[in-house]
PDB file of C-alpha atoms in Angstrom:
ATOM      1  CA  MET A   1      62.221  27.367  46.211  1.00 39.00           C
ATOM      2  CA  LYS A   2      62.611  23.620  45.951  1.00 46.00           C
ATOM      3  CA  ASN A   3      60.747  21.942  43.110  1.00 51.00           C
ATOM      4  CA  LYS A   4      58.360  19.194  44.160  1.00 48.00           C
ATOM      5  CA  GLN A   5      57.255  16.241  42.100  1.00 52.00           C
ATOM      6  CA  THR A   6      53.768  16.735  40.741  1.00 63.00           C
ATOM      7  CA  TYR A   7      53.018  13.023  40.805  1.00 68.00           C
ATOM      8  CA  SER A   8      54.350  10.329  43.084  1.00 74.00           C
ATOM      9  CA  ILE A   9      55.535   6.904  41.997  1.00 74.00           C
ATOM     10  CA  ILE A  10      52.227   5.415  43.135  1.00 80.00           C
ATOM     11  CA  ASN A  11      50.324   7.949  41.005  1.00 82.00           C
ATOM     12  CA  ASN A  12      52.419   7.084  37.949  1.00 81.00           C
ATOM     13  CA  ILE A  13      51.977   3.329  38.453  1.00 83.00           C
ATOM     14  CA  PHE A  14      48.220   3.707  38.878  1.00 87.00           C
ATOM     15  CA  TRP A  15      48.041   5.911  35.765  1.00 86.00           C
ATOM     16  CA  VAL A  16      49.945   3.379  33.631  1.00 86.00           C
ATOM     17  CA  PHE A  17      47.905   0.381  34.795  1.00 88.00           C
ATOM     18  CA  SER A  18      44.572   2.202  34.450  1.00 89.00           C
ATOM     19  CA  ASN A  19      45.411   3.226  30.875  1.00 89.00           C
ATOM     20  CA  GLN A  20      46.828  -0.214  30.132  1.00 88.00           C
ATOM     21  CA  PHE A  21      43.567  -1.793  31.276  1.00 89.00           C
ATOM     22  CA  LYS A  22      41.611   0.743  29.216  1.00 89.00           C
ATOM     23  CA  TYR A  23      43.536   0.652  25.920  1.00 89.00           C
ATOM     24  CA  ALA A  24      45.488  -2.639  26.085  1.00 87.00           C
ATOM     25  CA  LYS A  25      43.439  -4.944  28.281  1.00 89.00           C
ATOM     26  CA  THR A  26      45.008  -8.119  26.888  1.00 90.00           C
ATOM     27  CA  SER A  27      48.451  -6.821  27.823  1.00 88.00           C
ATOM     28  CA  PHE A  28      47.222  -6.121  31.360  1.00 89.00           C
ATOM     29  CA  PHE A  29      46.080  -9.719  31.917  1.00 92.00           C
ATOM     30  CA  LEU A  30      49.204 -11.149  30.270  1.00 90.00           C
ATOM     31  CA  LEU A  31      51.279  -9.131  32.720  1.00 88.00           C
ATOM     32  CA  LEU A  32      49.327 -10.654  35.606  1.00 89.00           C
ATOM     33  CA  LEU A  33      49.937 -14.118  34.148  1.00 90.00           C
ATOM     34  CA  ILE A  34      53.699 -13.553  34.022  1.00 89.00           C
ATOM     35  CA  ILE A  35      53.896 -13.140  37.818  1.00 89.00           C
ATOM     36  CA  PRO A  36      52.844 -16.713  38.863  1.00 89.00           C
ATOM     37  CA  LEU A  37      54.749 -18.228  35.937  1.00 90.00           C
ATOM     38  CA  THR A  38      57.964 -16.507  37.032  1.00 90.00           C
ATOM     39  CA  ILE A  39      57.488 -17.575  40.666  1.00 87.00           C
ATOM     40  CA  LEU A  40      56.869 -21.174  39.548  1.00 88.00           C
ATOM     41  CA  ASN A  41      59.977 -21.138  37.371  1.00 89.00           C
ATOM     42  CA  LYS A  42      62.194 -19.874  40.194  1.00 86.00           C
ATOM     43  CA  PHE A  43      60.733 -22.400  42.614  1.00 85.00           C
ATOM     44  CA  LEU A  44      61.452 -25.289  40.231  1.00 88.00           C
ATOM     45  CA  LEU A  45      65.042 -24.111  39.781  1.00 86.00           C
ATOM     46  CA  ILE A  46      65.529 -24.268  43.550  1.00 83.00           C
ATOM     47  CA  TYR A  47      63.561 -27.489  44.000  1.00 84.00           C
ATOM     48  CA  LEU A  48      65.502 -29.420  41.330  1.00 87.00           C
ATOM     49  CA  PRO A  49      68.854 -29.866  43.162  1.00 85.00           C
ATOM     50  CA  LYS A  50      67.068 -30.424  46.479  1.00 82.00           C
ATOM     51  CA  LYS A  51      64.977 -33.209  44.943  1.00 85.00           C
ATOM     52  CA  VAL A  52      67.999 -34.924  43.381  1.00 85.00           C
ATOM     53  CA  VAL A  53      70.058 -34.841  46.584  1.00 85.00           C
ATOM     54  CA  ALA A  54      67.138 -36.058  48.726  1.00 85.00           C
ATOM     55  CA  ASP A  55      66.417 -38.966  46.340  1.00 85.00           C
ATOM     56  CA  VAL A  56      70.071 -40.046  46.216  1.00 85.00           C
ATOM     57  CA  ILE A  57      70.365 -39.976  50.024  1.00 86.00           C
ATOM     58  CA  ALA A  58      67.115 -41.932  50.345  1.00 84.00           C
ATOM     59  CA  GLY A  59      68.501 -44.639  48.044  1.00 84.00           C
ATOM     60  CA  ILE A  60      65.803 -44.327  45.388  1.00 85.00           C
ATOM     61  CA  PRO A  61      66.641 -46.231  42.174  1.00 86.00           C
ATOM     62  CA  TYR A  62      68.449 -44.153  39.568  1.00 84.00           C
ATOM     63  CA  PHE A  63      65.784 -44.775  36.945  1.00 86.00           C
ATOM     64  CA  GLN A  64      63.122 -43.187  39.153  1.00 87.00           C
ATOM     65  CA  ILE A  65      65.496 -40.295  39.929  1.00 85.00           C
ATOM     66  CA  LEU A  66      66.004 -39.725  36.211  1.00 88.00           C
ATOM     67  CA  LYS A  67      62.241 -39.772  35.638  1.00 88.00           C
ATOM     68  CA  SER A  68      61.701 -37.160  38.357  1.00 87.00           C
ATOM     69  CA  LEU A  69      64.618 -35.114  37.023  1.00 88.00           C
ATOM     70  CA  ALA A  70      63.269 -35.224  33.471  1.00 90.00           C
ATOM     71  CA  PHE A  71      59.791 -34.167  34.646  1.00 91.00           C
ATOM     72  CA  ILE A  72      61.137 -31.175  36.609  1.00 89.00           C
ATOM     73  CA  MET A  73      63.461 -30.101  33.784  1.00 91.00           C
ATOM     74  CA  MET A  74      60.606 -30.339  31.303  1.00 93.00           C
ATOM     75  CA  SER A  75      58.482 -28.191  33.624  1.00 91.00           C
ATOM     76  CA  ILE A  76      61.291 -25.615  33.808  1.00 91.00           C
ATOM     77  CA  PHE A  77      61.626 -25.614  30.025  1.00 93.00           C
ATOM     78  CA  LEU A  78      57.877 -25.176  29.529  1.00 92.00           C
ATOM     79  CA  SER A  79      57.653 -22.398  32.108  1.00 90.00           C
ATOM     80  CA  ASP A  80      60.572 -20.589  30.430  1.00 92.00           C
ATOM     81  CA  THR A  81      58.883 -20.975  27.067  1.00 93.00           C
ATOM     82  CA  PHE A  82      55.556 -19.676  28.384  1.00 92.00           C
ATOM     83  CA  ILE A  83      57.270 -16.719  30.090  1.00 90.00           C
ATOM     84  CA  ASN A  84      59.140 -15.716  26.917  1.00 90.00           C
ATOM     85  CA  ALA A  85      56.040 -16.136  24.763  1.00 91.00           C
ATOM     86  CA  THR A  86      53.897 -14.176  27.230  1.00 89.00           C
ATOM     87  CA  ASN A  87      56.461 -11.358  27.391  1.00 86.00           C
ATOM     88  CA  THR A  88      56.528 -11.126  23.599  1.00 86.00           C
ATOM     89  CA  LEU A  89      52.736 -11.072  23.357  1.00 88.00           C
ATOM     90  CA  ASN A  90      52.555  -8.577  26.193  1.00 86.00           C
ATOM     91  CA  PHE A  91      54.858  -6.190  24.341  1.00 83.00           C
ATOM     92  CA  ALA A  92      52.882  -6.584  21.116  1.00 83.00           C
ATOM     93  CA  PHE A  93      49.592  -5.711  22.820  1.00 87.00           C
ATOM     94  CA  PHE A  94      51.211  -2.997  24.934  1.00 84.00           C
ATOM     95  CA  CYS A  95      52.180  -1.190  21.721  1.00 83.00           C
ATOM     96  CA  ARG A  96      48.507  -0.245  21.450  1.00 85.00           C
ATOM     97  CA  LEU A  97      48.842   1.813  24.605  1.00 85.00           C
ATOM     98  CA  ARG A  98      52.060   3.433  23.390  1.00 85.00           C
ATOM     99  CA  GLN A  99      50.445   4.303  20.050  1.00 85.00           C
ATOM    100  CA  LYS A 100      47.408   5.723  21.849  1.00 88.00           C
ATOM    101  CA  MET A 101      49.615   7.889  24.074  1.00 88.00           C
ATOM    102  CA  GLN A 102      51.618   9.017  21.034  1.00 87.00           C
ATOM    103  CA  TYR A 103      48.373   9.992  19.307  1.00 88.00           C
ATOM    104  CA  LYS A 104      47.212  11.937  22.367  1.00 88.00           C
ATOM    105  CA  LEU A 105      50.584  13.679  22.641  1.00 87.00           C
ATOM    106  CA  THR A 106      50.502  14.712  18.977  1.00 87.00           C
ATOM    107  CA  LEU A 107      46.893  15.856  19.268  1.00 88.00           C
ATOM    108  CA  LYS A 108      47.769  17.926  22.328  1.00 85.00           C
ATOM    109  CA  ASN A 109      50.778  19.444  20.587  1.00 84.00           C
ATOM    110  CA  VAL A 110      48.815  20.623  17.523  1.00 83.00           C
ATOM    111  CA  SER A 111      46.045  22.110  19.681  1.00 85.00           C
ATOM    112  CA  VAL A 112      48.269  24.126  22.021  1.00 83.00           C
ATOM    113  CA  ASN A 113      48.536  27.891  21.640  1.00 82.00           C
ATOM    114  CA  TYR A 114      51.566  29.018  19.601  1.00 77.00           C
ATOM    115  CA  GLN A 115      52.912  31.207  22.413  1.00 76.00           C
ATOM    116  CA  ILE A 116      52.883  28.218  24.795  1.00 82.00           C
ATOM    117  CA  ILE A 117      54.653  25.993  22.253  1.00 79.00           C
ATOM    118  CA  GLU A 118      57.488  28.518  22.018  1.00 76.00           C
ATOM    119  CA  SER A 119      58.044  28.563  25.779  1.00 80.00           C
ATOM    120  CA  LEU A 120      61.056  26.691  27.160  1.00 74.00           C
ATOM    121  CA  LYS A 121      58.962  24.943  29.833  1.00 78.00           C
ATOM    122  CA  TYR A 122      56.572  23.462  27.261  1.00 81.00           C
ATOM    123  CA  ARG A 123      59.396  22.307  24.970  1.00 78.00           C
ATOM    124  CA  GLU A 124      61.090  20.562  27.883  1.00 77.00           C
ATOM    125  CA  MET A 125      57.850  18.867  28.939  1.00 82.00           C
ATOM    126  CA  TYR A 126      57.142  17.782  25.366  1.00 82.00           C
ATOM    127  CA  SER A 127      60.681  16.421  24.999  1.00 78.00           C
ATOM    128  CA  ARG A 128      60.317  14.359  28.208  1.00 78.00           C
ATOM    129  CA  ALA A 129      56.975  13.008  27.014  1.00 82.00           C
ATOM    130  CA  GLN A 130      58.523  11.978  23.700  1.00 81.00           C
ATOM    131  CA  ARG A 131      61.399  10.219  25.445  1.00 77.00           C
ATOM    132  CA  ALA A 132      58.905   8.282  27.583  1.00 79.00           C
ATOM    133  CA  LEU A 133      57.374   6.890  24.384  1.00 81.00           C
ATOM    134  CA  TRP A 134      60.561   6.200  22.449  1.00 78.00           C
ATOM    135  CA  ALA A 135      61.002   2.474  21.913  1.00 69.00           C
ATOM    136  CA  ASN A 136      64.359   0.721  22.003  1.00 64.00           C
ATOM    137  CA  GLY A 137      63.673  -2.730  20.657  1.00 57.00           C
ATOM    138  CA  MET A 138      61.024  -4.248  22.913  1.00 58.00           C
ATOM    139  CA  HIS A 139      61.393  -1.636  25.635  1.00 69.00           C
ATOM    140  CA  CYS A 140      60.449   1.976  26.249  1.00 76.00           C
ATOM    141  CA  PRO A 141      60.161   3.955  29.513  1.00 77.00           C
ATOM    142  CA  LEU A 142      56.369   3.586  29.446  1.00 79.00           C
ATOM    143  CA  THR A 143      56.491  -0.218  29.262  1.00 79.00           C
ATOM    144  CA  GLN A 144      59.234  -0.413  31.875  1.00 79.00           C
ATOM    145  CA  ILE A 145      56.918   1.034  34.522  1.00 81.00           C
ATOM    146  CA  SER A 146      54.456  -1.855  34.338  1.00 82.00           C
ATOM    147  CA  GLN A 147      57.190  -4.454  33.827  1.00 82.00           C
ATOM    148  CA  SER A 148      59.240  -3.157  36.766  1.00 83.00           C
ATOM    149  CA  PHE A 149      56.183  -3.160  39.015  1.00 85.00           C
ATOM    150  CA  ALA A 150      55.357  -6.744  37.988  1.00 85.00           C
ATOM    151  CA  GLU A 151      58.957  -7.739  38.739  1.00 85.00           C
ATOM    152  CA  LEU A 152      58.688  -6.017  42.117  1.00 85.00           C
ATOM    153  CA  ILE A 153      55.529  -7.968  42.996  1.00 87.00           C
ATOM    154  CA  THR A 154      57.200 -11.194  41.840  1.00 87.00           C
ATOM    155  CA  ASN A 155      60.309 -10.523  43.920  1.00 84.00           C
ATOM    156  CA  VAL A 156      58.308  -9.590  47.032  1.00 86.00           C
ATOM    157  CA  ILE A 157      56.190 -12.756  46.827  1.00 85.00           C
ATOM    158  CA  GLY A 158      59.258 -14.862  46.107  1.00 81.00           C
ATOM    159  CA  TYR A 159      61.162 -13.225  48.970  1.00 82.00           C
ATOM    160  CA  CYS A 160      58.370 -13.965  51.458  1.00 83.00           C
ATOM    161  CA  PHE A 161      58.168 -17.555  50.261  1.00 80.00           C
ATOM    162  CA  TYR A 162      61.913 -18.176  50.369  1.00 79.00           C
ATOM    163  CA  ALA A 163      62.313 -16.303  53.668  1.00 81.00           C
ATOM    164  CA  ALA A 164      59.843 -18.697  55.258  1.00 80.00           C
ATOM    165  CA  LEU A 165      61.976 -21.615  54.083  1.00 76.00           C
ATOM    166  CA  ILE A 166      65.278 -20.023  55.129  1.00 79.00           C
ATOM    167  CA  CYS A 167      63.932 -19.226  58.600  1.00 79.00           C
ATOM    168  CA  VAL A 168      63.830 -22.955  59.246  1.00 75.00           C
ATOM    169  CA  LEU A 169      67.627 -23.068  58.821  1.00 73.00           C
ATOM    170  CA  ASN A 170      68.677 -19.740  60.375  1.00 78.00           C
ATOM    171  CA  PRO A 171      66.530 -16.614  60.894  1.00 82.00           C
ATOM    172  CA  TRP A 172      69.638 -14.397  60.874  1.00 84.00           C
ATOM    173  CA  ILE A 173      70.114 -15.104  57.168  1.00 82.00           C
ATOM    174  CA  VAL A 174      66.741 -13.472  56.514  1.00 81.00           C
ATOM    175  CA  VAL A 175      67.711 -10.480  58.662  1.00 85.00           C
ATOM    176  CA  ILE A 176      70.958  -9.993  56.715  1.00 86.00           C
ATOM    177  CA  LEU A 177      69.220 -10.338  53.358  1.00 81.00           C
ATOM    178  CA  THR A 178      66.545  -7.832  54.413  1.00 84.00           C
ATOM    179  CA  ALA A 179      69.170  -5.351  55.629  1.00 88.00           C
ATOM    180  CA  THR A 180      71.135  -5.537  52.364  1.00 87.00           C
ATOM    181  CA  SER A 181      67.898  -5.024  50.411  1.00 80.00           C
ATOM    182  CA  PHE A 182      67.119  -1.825  52.313  1.00 86.00           C
ATOM    183  CA  ILE A 183      70.682  -0.589  51.823  1.00 90.00           C
ATOM    184  CA  SER A 184      70.329  -1.134  48.088  1.00 84.00           C
ATOM    185  CA  LEU A 185      66.962   0.654  48.156  1.00 80.00           C
ATOM    186  CA  TYR A 186      68.519   3.593  50.001  1.00 85.00           C
ATOM    187  CA  PHE A 187      71.255   4.160  47.407  1.00 86.00           C
ATOM    188  CA  THR A 188      68.761   3.674  44.574  1.00 82.00           C
ATOM    189  CA  LYS A 189      66.601   6.402  46.096  1.00 82.00           C
ATOM    190  CA  ILE A 190      69.607   8.744  46.271  1.00 86.00           C
ATOM    191  CA  TYR A 191      70.292   8.201  42.568  1.00 80.00           C
ATOM    192  CA  GLN A 192      66.628   8.743  41.650  1.00 76.00           C
ATOM    193  CA  ASN A 193      66.557  12.032  43.562  1.00 80.00           C
ATOM    194  CA  TYR A 194      69.751  13.133  41.810  1.00 78.00           C
ATOM    195  CA  GLU A 195      68.276  12.171  38.434  1.00 75.00           C
ATOM    196  CA  TYR A 196      65.070  14.090  39.129  1.00 74.00           C
ATOM    197  CA  LYS A 197      66.997  17.143  40.325  1.00 77.00           C
ATOM    198  CA  ASN A 198      69.047  17.303  37.091  1.00 72.00           C
ATOM    199  CA  ARG A 199      66.301  16.214  34.699  1.00 71.00           C
ATOM    200  CA  ASP A 200      65.580  19.696  33.346  1.00 69.00           C
ATOM    201  CA  LYS A 201      69.271  20.403  32.747  1.00 72.00           C
ATOM    202  CA  TRP A 202      69.762  17.092  30.944  1.00 74.00           C
ATOM    203  CA  THR A 203      66.725  17.764  28.753  1.00 72.00           C
ATOM    204  CA  VAL A 204      68.254  20.989  27.454  1.00 76.00           C
ATOM    205  CA  ILE A 205      71.643  19.333  26.885  1.00 79.00           C
ATOM    206  CA  ASP A 206      70.022  16.375  25.107  1.00 78.00           C
ATOM    207  CA  LYS A 207      68.279  18.738  22.695  1.00 78.00           C
ATOM    208  CA  LYS A 208      71.595  20.444  21.918  1.00 81.00           C
ATOM    209  CA  ILE A 209      73.281  17.069  21.352  1.00 82.00           C
ATOM    210  CA  TRP A 210      70.522  15.867  19.015  1.00 79.00           C
ATOM    211  CA  TYR A 211      70.615  19.157  17.103  1.00 80.00           C
ATOM    212  CA  LEU A 212      74.389  18.890  16.757  1.00 81.00           C
ATOM    213  CA  LEU A 213      74.208  15.263  15.579  1.00 78.00           C
ATOM    214  CA  ASN A 214      71.483  16.029  13.045  1.00 80.00           C
ATOM    215  CA  LYS A 215      73.248  19.060  11.619  1.00 76.00           C
ATOM    216  CA  SER A 216      76.683  17.437  11.472  1.00 75.00           C
ATOM    217  CA  SER A 217      75.237  14.550   9.429  1.00 74.00           C
ATOM    218  CA  ASP A 218      73.211  16.812   7.102  1.00 75.00           C
ATOM    219  CA  PHE A 219      74.463  16.674   3.495  1.00 76.00           C
ATOM    220  CA  LYS A 220      73.322  20.266   2.914  1.00 77.00           C
ATOM    221  CA  ILE A 221      76.018  21.665   5.184  1.00 78.00           C
ATOM    222  CA  ALA A 222      78.670  18.972   4.639  1.00 76.00           C
ATOM    223  CA  LYS A 223      80.503  21.216   2.186  1.00 75.00           C
ATOM    224  CA  ASP A 224      80.586  24.132   4.656  1.00 77.00           C
ATOM    225  CA  ILE A 225      81.969  21.837   7.373  1.00 77.00           C
ATOM    226  CA  ARG A 226      84.827  20.765   5.096  1.00 78.00           C
ATOM    227  CA  VAL A 227      85.540  24.225   3.635  1.00 77.00           C
ATOM    228  CA  PHE A 228      85.655  26.041   6.967  1.00 78.00           C
ATOM    229  CA  GLY A 229      87.245  23.139   8.885  1.00 77.00           C
ATOM    230  CA  LEU A 230      84.414  22.857  11.392  1.00 78.00           C
ATOM    231  CA  ASP A 231      84.848  19.140  12.022  1.00 78.00           C
ATOM    232  CA  LYS A 232      87.254  19.589  14.951  1.00 82.00           C
ATOM    233  CA  TRP A 233      85.121  22.348  16.439  1.00 82.00           C
ATOM    234  CA  LEU A 234      81.961  20.258  16.176  1.00 81.00           C
ATOM    235  CA  SER A 235      83.741  17.256  17.694  1.00 83.00           C
ATOM    236  CA  LYS A 236      85.009  19.375  20.582  1.00 84.00           C
ATOM    237  CA  LEU A 237      81.544  20.839  21.161  1.00 83.00           C
ATOM    238  CA  TYR A 238      79.960  17.371  21.129  1.00 82.00           C
ATOM    239  CA  LYS A 239      82.464  16.017  23.672  1.00 83.00           C
ATOM    240  CA  SER A 240      81.857  19.065  25.893  1.00 84.00           C
ATOM    241  CA  LEU A 241      78.093  18.503  25.861  1.00 81.00           C
ATOM    242  CA  LYS A 242      78.509  14.778  26.593  1.00 79.00           C
ATOM    243  CA  ARG A 243      80.692  15.580  29.619  1.00 79.00           C
ATOM    244  CA  LYS A 244      78.063  17.991  30.923  1.00 75.00           C
ATOM    245  CA  ASN A 245      75.382  15.360  30.392  1.00 71.00           C
ATOM    246  CA  GLU A 246      77.338  12.789  32.405  1.00 68.00           C
ATOM    247  CA  LEU A 247      77.748  15.024  35.463  1.00 60.00           C
TER     248      LEU A 247
END
């Protein structure tokens, strides 16, 4: 029987934003602020060369051109600065949501029946939940959901805006760009389905890899590894697991 996803992408996005609004409201509004700032920044980057060329062709004095150029470049610099600052603040406030989810996960884990904890299904689910909350610098899978959705909204709005401008030149350019976007979406969907299909297998392999890494770096068994010459065997086992994880 084919496994079906319990929650759709829309369900997951709604869950993240609802909890973000509940536990990290400031982060939610900062994320909304990033969208118009990013669109403005991209528009100014496109408008800058167009403005310079149009002014030169029109014969406007170079001093006035430089003034306009300086104003636009300053606007680009300020928008970049605001975007970077807003992203940093957004991550800082979003950590509240990640900490809240980590607290809920720990609370759930200590309240679950012992027999359920020992089951393979529960351990796999718990491992996936932990990975969703693991932070790598300023990013973790939980934050990437809201950030990716904000980027999607920004790109859709920007695409509609730029498509309207491009249509004035040649509508076929918009058709080609739209077709290539759907082709990219198609192959992305294939990869996501493949990733979901093999998720359970990768979870088990990841646990074995982490166990192997932890034990091989444990000082308590370092002597046994040297005495019995287990270093080559451990290295071979690690490479075998990594190959399985890459398939």
